[in-house]
Tab-separated table of C-alpha atoms in Angstrom:
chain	number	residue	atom	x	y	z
A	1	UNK	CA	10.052	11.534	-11.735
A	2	UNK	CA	10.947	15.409	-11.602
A	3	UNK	CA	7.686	15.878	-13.894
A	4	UNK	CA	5.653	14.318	-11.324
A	5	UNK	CA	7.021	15.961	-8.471
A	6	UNK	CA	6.288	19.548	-9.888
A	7	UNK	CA	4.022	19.110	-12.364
A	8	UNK	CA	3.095	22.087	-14.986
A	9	UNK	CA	0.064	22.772	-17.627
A	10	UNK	CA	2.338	21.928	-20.779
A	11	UNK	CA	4.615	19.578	-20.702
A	12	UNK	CA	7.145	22.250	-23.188
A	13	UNK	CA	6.886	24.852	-19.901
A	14	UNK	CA	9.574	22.495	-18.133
A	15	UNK	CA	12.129	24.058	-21.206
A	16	UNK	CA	10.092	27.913	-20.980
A	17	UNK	CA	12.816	30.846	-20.479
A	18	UNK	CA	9.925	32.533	-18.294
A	19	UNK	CA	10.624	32.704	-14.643
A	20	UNK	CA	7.526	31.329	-13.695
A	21	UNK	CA	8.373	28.091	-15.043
A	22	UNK	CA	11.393	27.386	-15.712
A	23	UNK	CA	13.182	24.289	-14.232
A	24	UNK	CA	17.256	24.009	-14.514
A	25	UNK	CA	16.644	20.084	-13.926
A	26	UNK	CA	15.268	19.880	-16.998
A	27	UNK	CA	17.592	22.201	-18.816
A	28	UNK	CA	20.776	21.308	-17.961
A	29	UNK	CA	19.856	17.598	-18.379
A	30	UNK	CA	19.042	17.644	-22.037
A	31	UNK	CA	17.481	19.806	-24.715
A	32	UNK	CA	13.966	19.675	-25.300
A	33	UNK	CA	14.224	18.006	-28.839
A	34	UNK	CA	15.822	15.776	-27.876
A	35	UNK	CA	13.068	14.884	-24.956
A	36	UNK	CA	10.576	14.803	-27.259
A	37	UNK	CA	12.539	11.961	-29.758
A	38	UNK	CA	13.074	9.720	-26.624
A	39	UNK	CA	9.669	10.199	-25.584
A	40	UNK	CA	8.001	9.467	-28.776
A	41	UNK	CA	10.129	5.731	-28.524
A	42	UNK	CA	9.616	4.960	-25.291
A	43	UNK	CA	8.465	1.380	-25.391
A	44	UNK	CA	9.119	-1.785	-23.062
A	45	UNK	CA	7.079	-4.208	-24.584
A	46	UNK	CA	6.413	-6.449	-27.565
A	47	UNK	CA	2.921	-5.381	-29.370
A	48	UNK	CA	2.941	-8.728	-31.039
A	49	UNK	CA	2.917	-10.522	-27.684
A	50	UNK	CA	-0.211	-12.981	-26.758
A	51	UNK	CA	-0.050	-11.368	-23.373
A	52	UNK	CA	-1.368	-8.660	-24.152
A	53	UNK	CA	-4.813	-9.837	-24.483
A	54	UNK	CA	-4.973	-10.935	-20.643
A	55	UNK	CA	-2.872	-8.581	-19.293
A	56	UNK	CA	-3.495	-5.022	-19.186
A	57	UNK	CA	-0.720	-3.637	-17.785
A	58	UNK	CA	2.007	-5.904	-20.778
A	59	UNK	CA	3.000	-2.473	-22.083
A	60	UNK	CA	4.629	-1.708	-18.822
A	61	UNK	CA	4.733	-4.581	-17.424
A	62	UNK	CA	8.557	-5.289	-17.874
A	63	UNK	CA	9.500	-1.999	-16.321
A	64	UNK	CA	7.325	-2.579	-13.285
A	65	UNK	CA	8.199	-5.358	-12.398
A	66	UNK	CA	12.338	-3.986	-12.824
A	67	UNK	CA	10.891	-1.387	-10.216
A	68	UNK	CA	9.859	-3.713	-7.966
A	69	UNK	CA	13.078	-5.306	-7.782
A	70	UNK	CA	14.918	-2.422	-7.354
A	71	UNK	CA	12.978	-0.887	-4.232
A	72	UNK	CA	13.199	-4.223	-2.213
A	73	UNK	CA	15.854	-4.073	0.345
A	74	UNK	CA	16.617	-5.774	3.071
A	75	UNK	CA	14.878	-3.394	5.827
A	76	UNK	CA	13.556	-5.811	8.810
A	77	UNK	CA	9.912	-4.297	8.508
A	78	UNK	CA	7.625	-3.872	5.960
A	79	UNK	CA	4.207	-2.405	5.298
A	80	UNK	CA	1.393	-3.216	3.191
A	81	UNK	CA	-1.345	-0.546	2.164
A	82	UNK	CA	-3.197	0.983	-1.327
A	83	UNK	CA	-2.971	4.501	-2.565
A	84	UNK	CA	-5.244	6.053	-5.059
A	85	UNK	CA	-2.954	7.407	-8.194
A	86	UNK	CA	-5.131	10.278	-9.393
A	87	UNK	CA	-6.913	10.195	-12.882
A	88	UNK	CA	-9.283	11.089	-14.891
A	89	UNK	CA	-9.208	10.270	-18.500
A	90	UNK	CA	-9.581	7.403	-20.855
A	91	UNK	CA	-8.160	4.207	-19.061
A	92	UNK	CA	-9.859	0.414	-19.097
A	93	UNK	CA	-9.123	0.130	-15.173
A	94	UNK	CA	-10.143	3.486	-13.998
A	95	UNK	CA	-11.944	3.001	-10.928
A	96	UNK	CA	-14.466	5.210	-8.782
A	97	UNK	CA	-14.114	5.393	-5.038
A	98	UNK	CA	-16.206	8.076	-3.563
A	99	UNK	CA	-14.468	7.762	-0.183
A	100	UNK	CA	-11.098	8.825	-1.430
A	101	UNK	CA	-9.824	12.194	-1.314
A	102	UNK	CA	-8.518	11.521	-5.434
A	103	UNK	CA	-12.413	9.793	-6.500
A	104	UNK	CA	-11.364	8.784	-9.653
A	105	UNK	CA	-7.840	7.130	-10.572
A	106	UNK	CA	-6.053	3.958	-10.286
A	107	UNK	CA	-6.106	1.705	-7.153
A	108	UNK	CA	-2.555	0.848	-6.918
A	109	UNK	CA	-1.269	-2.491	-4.138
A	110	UNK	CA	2.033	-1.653	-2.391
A	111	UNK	CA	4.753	-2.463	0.004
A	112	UNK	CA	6.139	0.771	2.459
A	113	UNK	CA	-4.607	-7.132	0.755
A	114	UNK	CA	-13.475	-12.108	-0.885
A	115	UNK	CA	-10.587	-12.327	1.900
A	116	UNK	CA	-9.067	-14.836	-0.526
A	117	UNK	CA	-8.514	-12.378	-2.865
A	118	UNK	CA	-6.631	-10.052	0.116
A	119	UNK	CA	-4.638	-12.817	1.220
A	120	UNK	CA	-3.087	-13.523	-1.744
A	121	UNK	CA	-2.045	-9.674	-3.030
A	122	UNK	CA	-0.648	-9.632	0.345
A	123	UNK	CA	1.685	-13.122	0.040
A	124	UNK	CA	1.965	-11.817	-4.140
A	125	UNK	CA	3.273	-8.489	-2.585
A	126	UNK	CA	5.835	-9.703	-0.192
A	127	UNK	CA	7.362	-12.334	-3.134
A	128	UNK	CA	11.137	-12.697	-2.214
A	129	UNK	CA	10.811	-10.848	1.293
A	130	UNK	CA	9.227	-13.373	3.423
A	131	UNK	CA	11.511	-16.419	5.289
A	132	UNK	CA	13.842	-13.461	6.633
A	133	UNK	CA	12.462	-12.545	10.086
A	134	UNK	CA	10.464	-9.828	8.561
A	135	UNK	CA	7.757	-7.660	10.509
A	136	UNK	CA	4.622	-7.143	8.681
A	137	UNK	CA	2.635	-4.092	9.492
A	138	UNK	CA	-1.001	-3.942	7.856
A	139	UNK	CA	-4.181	-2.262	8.750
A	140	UNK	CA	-7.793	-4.180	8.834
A	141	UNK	CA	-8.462	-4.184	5.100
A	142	UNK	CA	-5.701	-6.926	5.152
A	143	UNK	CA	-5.344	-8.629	8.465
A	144	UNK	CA	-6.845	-12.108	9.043
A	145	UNK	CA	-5.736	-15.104	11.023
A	146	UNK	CA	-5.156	-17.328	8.125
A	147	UNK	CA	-2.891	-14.979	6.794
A	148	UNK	CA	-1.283	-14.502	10.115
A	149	UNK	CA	-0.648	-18.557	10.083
A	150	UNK	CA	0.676	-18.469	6.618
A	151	UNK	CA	3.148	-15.971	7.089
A	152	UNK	CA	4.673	-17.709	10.265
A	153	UNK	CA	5.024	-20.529	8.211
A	154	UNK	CA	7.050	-18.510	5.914
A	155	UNK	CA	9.299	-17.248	8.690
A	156	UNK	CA	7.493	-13.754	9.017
A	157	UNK	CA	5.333	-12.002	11.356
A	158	UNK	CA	2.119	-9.850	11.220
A	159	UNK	CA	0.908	-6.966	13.371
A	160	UNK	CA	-2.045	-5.126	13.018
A	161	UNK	CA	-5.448	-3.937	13.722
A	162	UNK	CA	-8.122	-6.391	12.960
A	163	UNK	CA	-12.044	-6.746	11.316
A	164	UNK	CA	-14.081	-8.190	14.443
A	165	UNK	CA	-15.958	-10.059	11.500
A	166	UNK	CA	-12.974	-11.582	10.250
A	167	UNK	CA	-13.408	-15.374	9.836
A	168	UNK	CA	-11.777	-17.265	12.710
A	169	UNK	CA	-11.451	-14.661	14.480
A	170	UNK	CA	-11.497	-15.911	18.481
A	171	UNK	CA	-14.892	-15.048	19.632
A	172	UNK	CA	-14.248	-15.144	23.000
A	173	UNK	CA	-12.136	-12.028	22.440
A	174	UNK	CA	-14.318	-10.363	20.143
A	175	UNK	CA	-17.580	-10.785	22.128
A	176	UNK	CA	-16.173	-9.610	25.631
A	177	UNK	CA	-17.806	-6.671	26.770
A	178	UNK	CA	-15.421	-4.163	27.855
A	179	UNK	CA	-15.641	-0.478	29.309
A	180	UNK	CA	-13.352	1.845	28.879
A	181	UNK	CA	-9.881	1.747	29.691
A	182	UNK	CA	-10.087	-2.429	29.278
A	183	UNK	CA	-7.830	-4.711	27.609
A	184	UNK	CA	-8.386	-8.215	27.066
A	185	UNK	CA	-6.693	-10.848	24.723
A	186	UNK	CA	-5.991	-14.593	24.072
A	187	UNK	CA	-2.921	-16.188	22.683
A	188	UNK	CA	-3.273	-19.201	20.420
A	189	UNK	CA	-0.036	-21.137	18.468
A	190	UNK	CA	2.081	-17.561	18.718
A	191	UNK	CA	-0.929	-15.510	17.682
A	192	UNK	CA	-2.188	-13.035	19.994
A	193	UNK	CA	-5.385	-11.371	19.720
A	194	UNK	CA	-6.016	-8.281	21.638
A	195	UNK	CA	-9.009	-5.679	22.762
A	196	UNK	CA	-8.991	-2.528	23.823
A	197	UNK	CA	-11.700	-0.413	24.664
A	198	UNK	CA	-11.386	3.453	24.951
A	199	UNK	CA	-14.001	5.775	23.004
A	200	UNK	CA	-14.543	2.502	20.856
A	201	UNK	CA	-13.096	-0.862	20.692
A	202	UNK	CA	-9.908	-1.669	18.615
A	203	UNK	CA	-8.748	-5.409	17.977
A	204	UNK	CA	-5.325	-6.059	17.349
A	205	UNK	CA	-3.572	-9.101	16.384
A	206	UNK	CA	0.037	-9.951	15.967
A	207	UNK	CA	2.833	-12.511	16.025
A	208	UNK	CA	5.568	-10.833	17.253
A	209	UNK	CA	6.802	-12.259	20.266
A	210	UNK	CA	8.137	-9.861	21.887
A	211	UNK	CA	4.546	-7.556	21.676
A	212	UNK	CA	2.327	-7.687	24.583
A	213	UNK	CA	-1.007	-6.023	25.521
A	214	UNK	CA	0.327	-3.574	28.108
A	215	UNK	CA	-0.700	-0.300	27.460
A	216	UNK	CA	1.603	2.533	27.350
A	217	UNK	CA	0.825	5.913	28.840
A	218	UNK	CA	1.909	8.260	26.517
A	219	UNK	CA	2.539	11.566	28.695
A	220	UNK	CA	-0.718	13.203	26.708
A	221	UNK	CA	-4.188	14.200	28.322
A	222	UNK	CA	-7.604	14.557	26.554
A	223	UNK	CA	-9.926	17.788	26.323
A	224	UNK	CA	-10.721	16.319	29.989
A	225	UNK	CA	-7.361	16.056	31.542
A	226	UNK	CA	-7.576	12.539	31.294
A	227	UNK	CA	-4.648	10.261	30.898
């Protein structure tokens, strides 16, 4: 974790008597020999397991899933999103994404997702934290009204912003032709669905009951002076 946090050329710099590089972490934790020997047996996985032909991640996959465990707690809201871990060498899932900032790396599902295949990452994701009251907060990449249904099901609620070409979305919202300043939703079995127009239109949709489409002046002013 300290390695990734400042990271250097050579990974032998982290034990270098040179100013420029050295790190007491590292040298007051444990010699540099002794570094290497651990390193050299780090392992977490069986080679001889069957897994390993469907599974690409089986060499780690013991330790990630220890991680994951560990870093759930019992905090009241949640979030769902995807980073981009950067890299660039040899690696069977590498993936390209010319909009991100890192192009080239691993596309990485977390908690701090055909919409089938979003809407179950995001119910695989929050294994073991739904049926608790939870707030989910998720952008449109994951937001749909199914999933909104099946997480109140589960005892858990969903705010976010939402794709007007979502299925089952509620037209009547989405097609209303607003100007700006305007806010118009609908409320259907707990599940609001909300527009607001300002430069563009935004649609929002949530469960929680205690969110409402008032809007909030926030003290600021535009290039205009406008509120």
């Amino acid at each position: 974790m300290a390695i990734g946090i400042a990271p250097l050329p050579n990974l032998l710099l982290y034990w270098s008597t040179k100013s420029l590089y050295h790190n007491e972490l590292m040298t007051k934790t444990m010699k540099r020999e002794r570094f290497e020997a651990l390193l050299n047996c780090f392992h977490f996985s069986n080679n001889d397991d069957l897994v390993a032909e469907t599974d690409r991640l089986f060499k780690i996959r013991d330790i990630v899933e220890q991680f994951c465990r560990t870093c759930a707690d019992s905090r009241e809201e949640v979030v769902i999103d995807k980073t981009m871990v950067p890299w660039r060498e040899r690696l069977l899932f590498r993936q390209y994404i010319p909009t991100k900032a890192h192009k080239y790396g691993v596309k990485v599902y977390k908690v701090s997702t055909a919409e089938v295949h979003r809407h179950q990452v995001v119910m695989e994701l929050m294994t073991g934290l739904t049926n608790e009251g939870r707030i989910l907060y998720t952008d449109n990449c994951y937001s749909s009204v199914q999933l909104v249904e099946t997480l109140l099901q589960e005892k858990t609620y969903l705010c976010g912003t939402l794709r007007v070409n979502r299925k089952c979305n509620t037209k009547i919202v989405c097609q209303t032709k607003q100007k700006r300043g305007d806010v118009y939703g609908e409320e259907k079995a707990g599940i609001k669905v909300i527009k607001l127009t300002d430069k563009m239109s935004v649609l929002v949709e949530t469960s929680v009951p205690s969110h409402t489409d008032e809007l909030i002046q926030t003290g600021k002013q535009n290039k205009n002076g406008e509120e």
